[in-house]
């Protein structure tokens, strides 16, 4: 979204995405290590109240839109403290939309923990649990 609005140069987009995905993977591995691998399946989001595929897609689009809109408002208006406000936006969107389909909002934050949990459990269950929901939070926010 930031690249399409010319707030992030296209030349920096690959490094930005790589940083997002690597950071999420390292974070998931650290959380998994802290909890001794007992709750590997809890690292990713899974559908909750929303069982309809179209409702899940709309949920992920809405969550991502609200997150990007909130971040843009904080940055454009130079609001302080910015990090606290963005954190509150994440909490608000998660509380509002989380019960539906997990409100992943950021593809890296859902996909990488799912991949780490698949590696930790030697199973593809994180990818097929929830009726193969994994592709929704990975693909939808990129559009």
PDB file of C-alpha atoms in Angstrom:
ATOM      1  CA  UNK A   1       0.000   0.000   0.000  1.00  0.00           C
ATOM      2  CA  UNK A   2       2.804   2.402   0.855  1.00  0.00           C
ATOM      3  CA  UNK A   3       4.574   1.636  -2.435  1.00  0.00           C
ATOM      4  CA  UNK A   4       1.414   2.309  -4.436  1.00  0.00           C
ATOM      5  CA  UNK A   5       1.009   5.677  -2.665  1.00  0.00           C
ATOM      6  CA  UNK A   6       4.644   6.575  -3.410  1.00  0.00           C
ATOM      7  CA  UNK A   7       5.514   6.596   0.313  1.00  0.00           C
ATOM      8  CA  UNK A   8       7.930   3.695  -0.212  1.00  0.00           C
ATOM      9  CA  UNK A   9      10.119   3.560  -3.342  1.00  0.00           C
ATOM     10  CA  UNK A  10       9.628   0.384  -5.371  1.00  0.00           C
ATOM     11  CA  UNK A  11      13.373  -0.251  -5.194  1.00  0.00           C
ATOM     12  CA  UNK A  12      13.103  -0.615  -1.398  1.00  0.00           C
ATOM     13  CA  UNK A  13      10.032  -2.878  -1.480  1.00  0.00           C
ATOM     14  CA  UNK A  14      11.913  -6.233  -1.768  1.00  0.00           C
ATOM     15  CA  UNK A  15      14.153  -5.377   1.208  1.00  0.00           C
ATOM     16  CA  UNK A  16      11.123  -4.222   3.195  1.00  0.00           C
ATOM     17  CA  UNK A  17       9.217  -7.448   2.493  1.00  0.00           C
ATOM     18  CA  UNK A  18      12.278  -9.584   3.255  1.00  0.00           C
ATOM     19  CA  UNK A  19      12.721  -7.765   6.559  1.00  0.00           C
ATOM     20  CA  UNK A  20       9.068  -8.284   7.453  1.00  0.00           C
ATOM     21  CA  UNK A  21       9.140 -12.011   6.713  1.00  0.00           C
ATOM     22  CA  UNK A  22      12.528 -12.663   8.355  1.00  0.00           C
ATOM     23  CA  UNK A  23      11.573 -10.652  11.433  1.00  0.00           C
ATOM     24  CA  UNK A  24       8.306 -12.546  11.797  1.00  0.00           C
ATOM     25  CA  UNK A  25      10.113 -15.874  11.379  1.00  0.00           C
ATOM     26  CA  UNK A  26      12.734 -15.034  13.995  1.00  0.00           C
ATOM     27  CA  UNK A  27      10.040 -13.776  16.354  1.00  0.00           C
ATOM     28  CA  UNK A  28       8.020 -16.980  15.911  1.00  0.00           C
ATOM     29  CA  UNK A  29      11.115 -19.108  16.527  1.00  0.00           C
ATOM     30  CA  UNK A  30      11.867 -17.160  19.720  1.00  0.00           C
ATOM     31  CA  UNK A  31       8.306 -17.561  20.986  1.00  0.00           C
ATOM     32  CA  UNK A  32       8.423 -21.254  20.137  1.00  0.00           C
ATOM     33  CA  UNK A  33      11.711 -21.588  22.042  1.00  0.00           C
ATOM     34  CA  UNK A  34      10.345 -19.741  25.079  1.00  0.00           C
ATOM     35  CA  UNK A  35       7.347 -22.046  25.277  1.00  0.00           C
ATOM     36  CA  UNK A  36       9.453 -25.159  24.603  1.00  0.00           C
ATOM     37  CA  UNK A  37       7.576 -25.996  21.415  1.00  0.00           C
ATOM     38  CA  UNK A  38       4.466 -27.073  23.342  1.00  0.00           C
ATOM     39  CA  UNK A  39       2.100 -24.690  21.619  1.00  0.00           C
ATOM     40  CA  UNK A  40       3.461 -24.557  18.091  1.00  0.00           C
ATOM     41  CA  UNK A  41       0.006 -24.549  16.506  1.00  0.00           C
ATOM     42  CA  UNK A  42      -0.962 -21.391  18.414  1.00  0.00           C
ATOM     43  CA  UNK A  43       1.518 -19.230  16.490  1.00  0.00           C
ATOM     44  CA  UNK A  44      -0.706 -18.580  13.447  1.00  0.00           C
ATOM     45  CA  UNK A  45      -4.265 -17.347  13.009  1.00  0.00           C
ATOM     46  CA  UNK A  46      -7.093 -19.699  12.145  1.00  0.00           C
ATOM     47  CA  UNK A  47     -10.708 -18.998  11.222  1.00  0.00           C
ATOM     48  CA  UNK A  48     -12.988 -18.589  14.200  1.00  0.00           C
ATOM     49  CA  UNK A  49     -16.539 -17.319  13.841  1.00  0.00           C
ATOM     50  CA  UNK A  50     -16.259 -16.855  10.096  1.00  0.00           C
ATOM     51  CA  UNK A  51     -16.587 -20.123   8.183  1.00  0.00           C
ATOM     52  CA  UNK A  52     -17.537 -18.678   4.799  1.00  0.00           C
ATOM     53  CA  UNK A  53     -14.534 -18.105   2.494  1.00  0.00           C
ATOM     54  CA  UNK A  54     -15.851 -14.802   1.139  1.00  0.00           C
ATOM     55  CA  UNK A  55     -16.446 -13.511   4.661  1.00  0.00           C
ATOM     56  CA  UNK A  56     -12.858 -14.455   5.568  1.00  0.00           C
ATOM     57  CA  UNK A  57     -11.504 -12.620   2.521  1.00  0.00           C
ATOM     58  CA  UNK A  58     -13.557  -9.507   3.337  1.00  0.00           C
ATOM     59  CA  UNK A  59     -12.444  -9.749   6.973  1.00  0.00           C
ATOM     60  CA  UNK A  60      -8.761  -9.825   6.012  1.00  0.00           C
ATOM     61  CA  UNK A  61      -9.207  -6.983   3.513  1.00  0.00           C
ATOM     62  CA  UNK A  62     -10.975  -4.867   6.124  1.00  0.00           C
ATOM     63  CA  UNK A  63      -8.392  -5.565   8.827  1.00  0.00           C
ATOM     64  CA  UNK A  64      -5.490  -4.715   6.526  1.00  0.00           C
ATOM     65  CA  UNK A  65      -7.257  -1.590   5.241  1.00  0.00           C
ATOM     66  CA  UNK A  66      -7.935  -0.328   8.769  1.00  0.00           C
ATOM     67  CA  UNK A  67      -4.335  -0.971   9.816  1.00  0.00           C
ATOM     68  CA  UNK A  68      -2.864   0.843   6.800  1.00  0.00           C
ATOM     69  CA  UNK A  69      -5.375   3.692   7.140  1.00  0.00           C
ATOM     70  CA  UNK A  70      -4.503   4.100  10.813  1.00  0.00           C
ATOM     71  CA  UNK A  71      -0.755   4.058  10.171  1.00  0.00           C
ATOM     72  CA  UNK A  72      -1.153   6.571   7.335  1.00  0.00           C
ATOM     73  CA  UNK A  73      -3.174   8.873   9.591  1.00  0.00           C
ATOM     74  CA  UNK A  74      -0.570   8.711  12.359  1.00  0.00           C
ATOM     75  CA  UNK A  75       2.314   9.337   9.945  1.00  0.00           C
ATOM     76  CA  UNK A  76       0.646  12.039   7.812  1.00  0.00           C
ATOM     77  CA  UNK A  77      -0.568  14.026  10.815  1.00  0.00           C
ATOM     78  CA  UNK A  78       2.705  13.499  12.692  1.00  0.00           C
ATOM     79  CA  UNK A  79       0.833  12.303  15.779  1.00  0.00           C
ATOM     80  CA  UNK A  80       2.763  11.492  18.949  1.00  0.00           C
ATOM     81  CA  UNK A  81       3.517   9.029  20.424  1.00  0.00           C
ATOM     82  CA  UNK A  82       3.291   7.274  17.052  1.00  0.00           C
ATOM     83  CA  UNK A  83       4.298   3.803  18.172  1.00  0.00           C
ATOM     84  CA  UNK A  84       1.709   3.792  20.965  1.00  0.00           C
ATOM     85  CA  UNK A  85      -1.015   4.953  18.601  1.00  0.00           C
ATOM     86  CA  UNK A  86      -0.159   2.303  16.005  1.00  0.00           C
ATOM     87  CA  UNK A  87      -0.131  -0.305  18.780  1.00  0.00           C
ATOM     88  CA  UNK A  88      -3.594   0.819  19.880  1.00  0.00           C
ATOM     89  CA  UNK A  89      -4.800   0.589  16.282  1.00  0.00           C
ATOM     90  CA  UNK A  90      -3.518  -3.002  16.105  1.00  0.00           C
ATOM     91  CA  UNK A  91      -5.246  -3.837  19.403  1.00  0.00           C
ATOM     92  CA  UNK A  92      -8.509  -2.245  18.266  1.00  0.00           C
ATOM     93  CA  UNK A  93      -8.576  -4.024  14.902  1.00  0.00           C
ATOM     94  CA  UNK A  94      -7.589  -7.321  16.559  1.00  0.00           C
ATOM     95  CA  UNK A  95     -10.353  -7.033  19.159  1.00  0.00           C
ATOM     96  CA  UNK A  96     -12.936  -6.090  16.535  1.00  0.00           C
ATOM     97  CA  UNK A  97     -12.051  -8.567  13.792  1.00  0.00           C
ATOM     98  CA  UNK A  98      -9.884 -11.175  15.526  1.00  0.00           C
ATOM     99  CA  UNK A  99     -12.733 -13.524  16.466  1.00  0.00           C
ATOM    100  CA  UNK A 100     -13.821 -13.786  12.811  1.00  0.00           C
ATOM    101  CA  UNK A 101     -10.667 -14.928  11.042  1.00  0.00           C
ATOM    102  CA  UNK A 102      -7.759 -14.071  13.283  1.00  0.00           C
ATOM    103  CA  UNK A 103      -7.174 -10.546  11.868  1.00  0.00           C
ATOM    104  CA  UNK A 104      -3.661 -11.351  10.676  1.00  0.00           C
ATOM    105  CA  UNK A 105      -3.423  -7.899   8.975  1.00  0.00           C
ATOM    106  CA  UNK A 106       0.201  -8.524   8.006  1.00  0.00           C
ATOM    107  CA  UNK A 107       0.926 -11.573   5.815  1.00  0.00           C
ATOM    108  CA  UNK A 108       4.354 -12.062   7.388  1.00  0.00           C
ATOM    109  CA  UNK A 109       2.884 -12.240  10.883  1.00  0.00           C
ATOM    110  CA  UNK A 110       0.669 -15.161   9.861  1.00  0.00           C
ATOM    111  CA  UNK A 111       2.695 -17.054   7.261  1.00  0.00           C
ATOM    112  CA  UNK A 112       6.095 -17.204   8.955  1.00  0.00           C
ATOM    113  CA  UNK A 113       4.790 -18.430  12.343  1.00  0.00           C
ATOM    114  CA  UNK A 114       2.804 -21.033  10.399  1.00  0.00           C
ATOM    115  CA  UNK A 115       5.977 -22.137   8.574  1.00  0.00           C
ATOM    116  CA  UNK A 116       7.984 -22.209  11.836  1.00  0.00           C
ATOM    117  CA  UNK A 117       5.279 -24.252  13.515  1.00  0.00           C
ATOM    118  CA  UNK A 118       5.220 -26.676  10.553  1.00  0.00           C
ATOM    119  CA  UNK A 119       8.990 -27.107  10.865  1.00  0.00           C
ATOM    120  CA  UNK A 120       8.786 -27.530  14.649  1.00  0.00           C
ATOM    121  CA  UNK A 121       6.058 -30.169  14.500  1.00  0.00           C
ATOM    122  CA  UNK A 122       7.328 -31.896  11.330  1.00  0.00           C
ATOM    123  CA  UNK A 123       3.793 -31.606  10.047  1.00  0.00           C
ATOM    124  CA  UNK A 124       1.864 -29.651   7.434  1.00  0.00           C
ATOM    125  CA  UNK A 125      -1.078 -29.357   9.819  1.00  0.00           C
ATOM    126  CA  UNK A 126      -0.590 -25.583  10.229  1.00  0.00           C
ATOM    127  CA  UNK A 127      -1.304 -25.265   6.511  1.00  0.00           C
ATOM    128  CA  UNK A 128      -4.354 -27.524   6.251  1.00  0.00           C
ATOM    129  CA  UNK A 129      -5.944 -26.842   9.646  1.00  0.00           C
ATOM    130  CA  UNK A 130      -8.912 -24.515   9.253  1.00  0.00           C
ATOM    131  CA  UNK A 131      -9.801 -25.794   5.776  1.00  0.00           C
ATOM    132  CA  UNK A 132      -6.558 -24.562   4.160  1.00  0.00           C
ATOM    133  CA  UNK A 133      -7.143 -21.027   5.490  1.00  0.00           C
ATOM    134  CA  UNK A 134      -3.411 -20.190   5.324  1.00  0.00           C
ATOM    135  CA  UNK A 135      -3.571 -18.646   1.842  1.00  0.00           C
ATOM    136  CA  UNK A 136      -6.206 -16.049   2.797  1.00  0.00           C
ATOM    137  CA  UNK A 137      -3.998 -13.976   5.180  1.00  0.00           C
ATOM    138  CA  UNK A 138      -1.016 -14.500   2.884  1.00  0.00           C
ATOM    139  CA  UNK A 139      -2.570 -13.406  -0.422  1.00  0.00           C
ATOM    140  CA  UNK A 140      -5.416 -10.999   0.412  1.00  0.00           C
ATOM    141  CA  UNK A 141      -3.422  -8.237   2.221  1.00  0.00           C
ATOM    142  CA  UNK A 142      -1.002  -7.980  -0.713  1.00  0.00           C
ATOM    143  CA  UNK A 143      -3.835  -6.631  -2.899  1.00  0.00           C
TER     144      UNK A 143
END
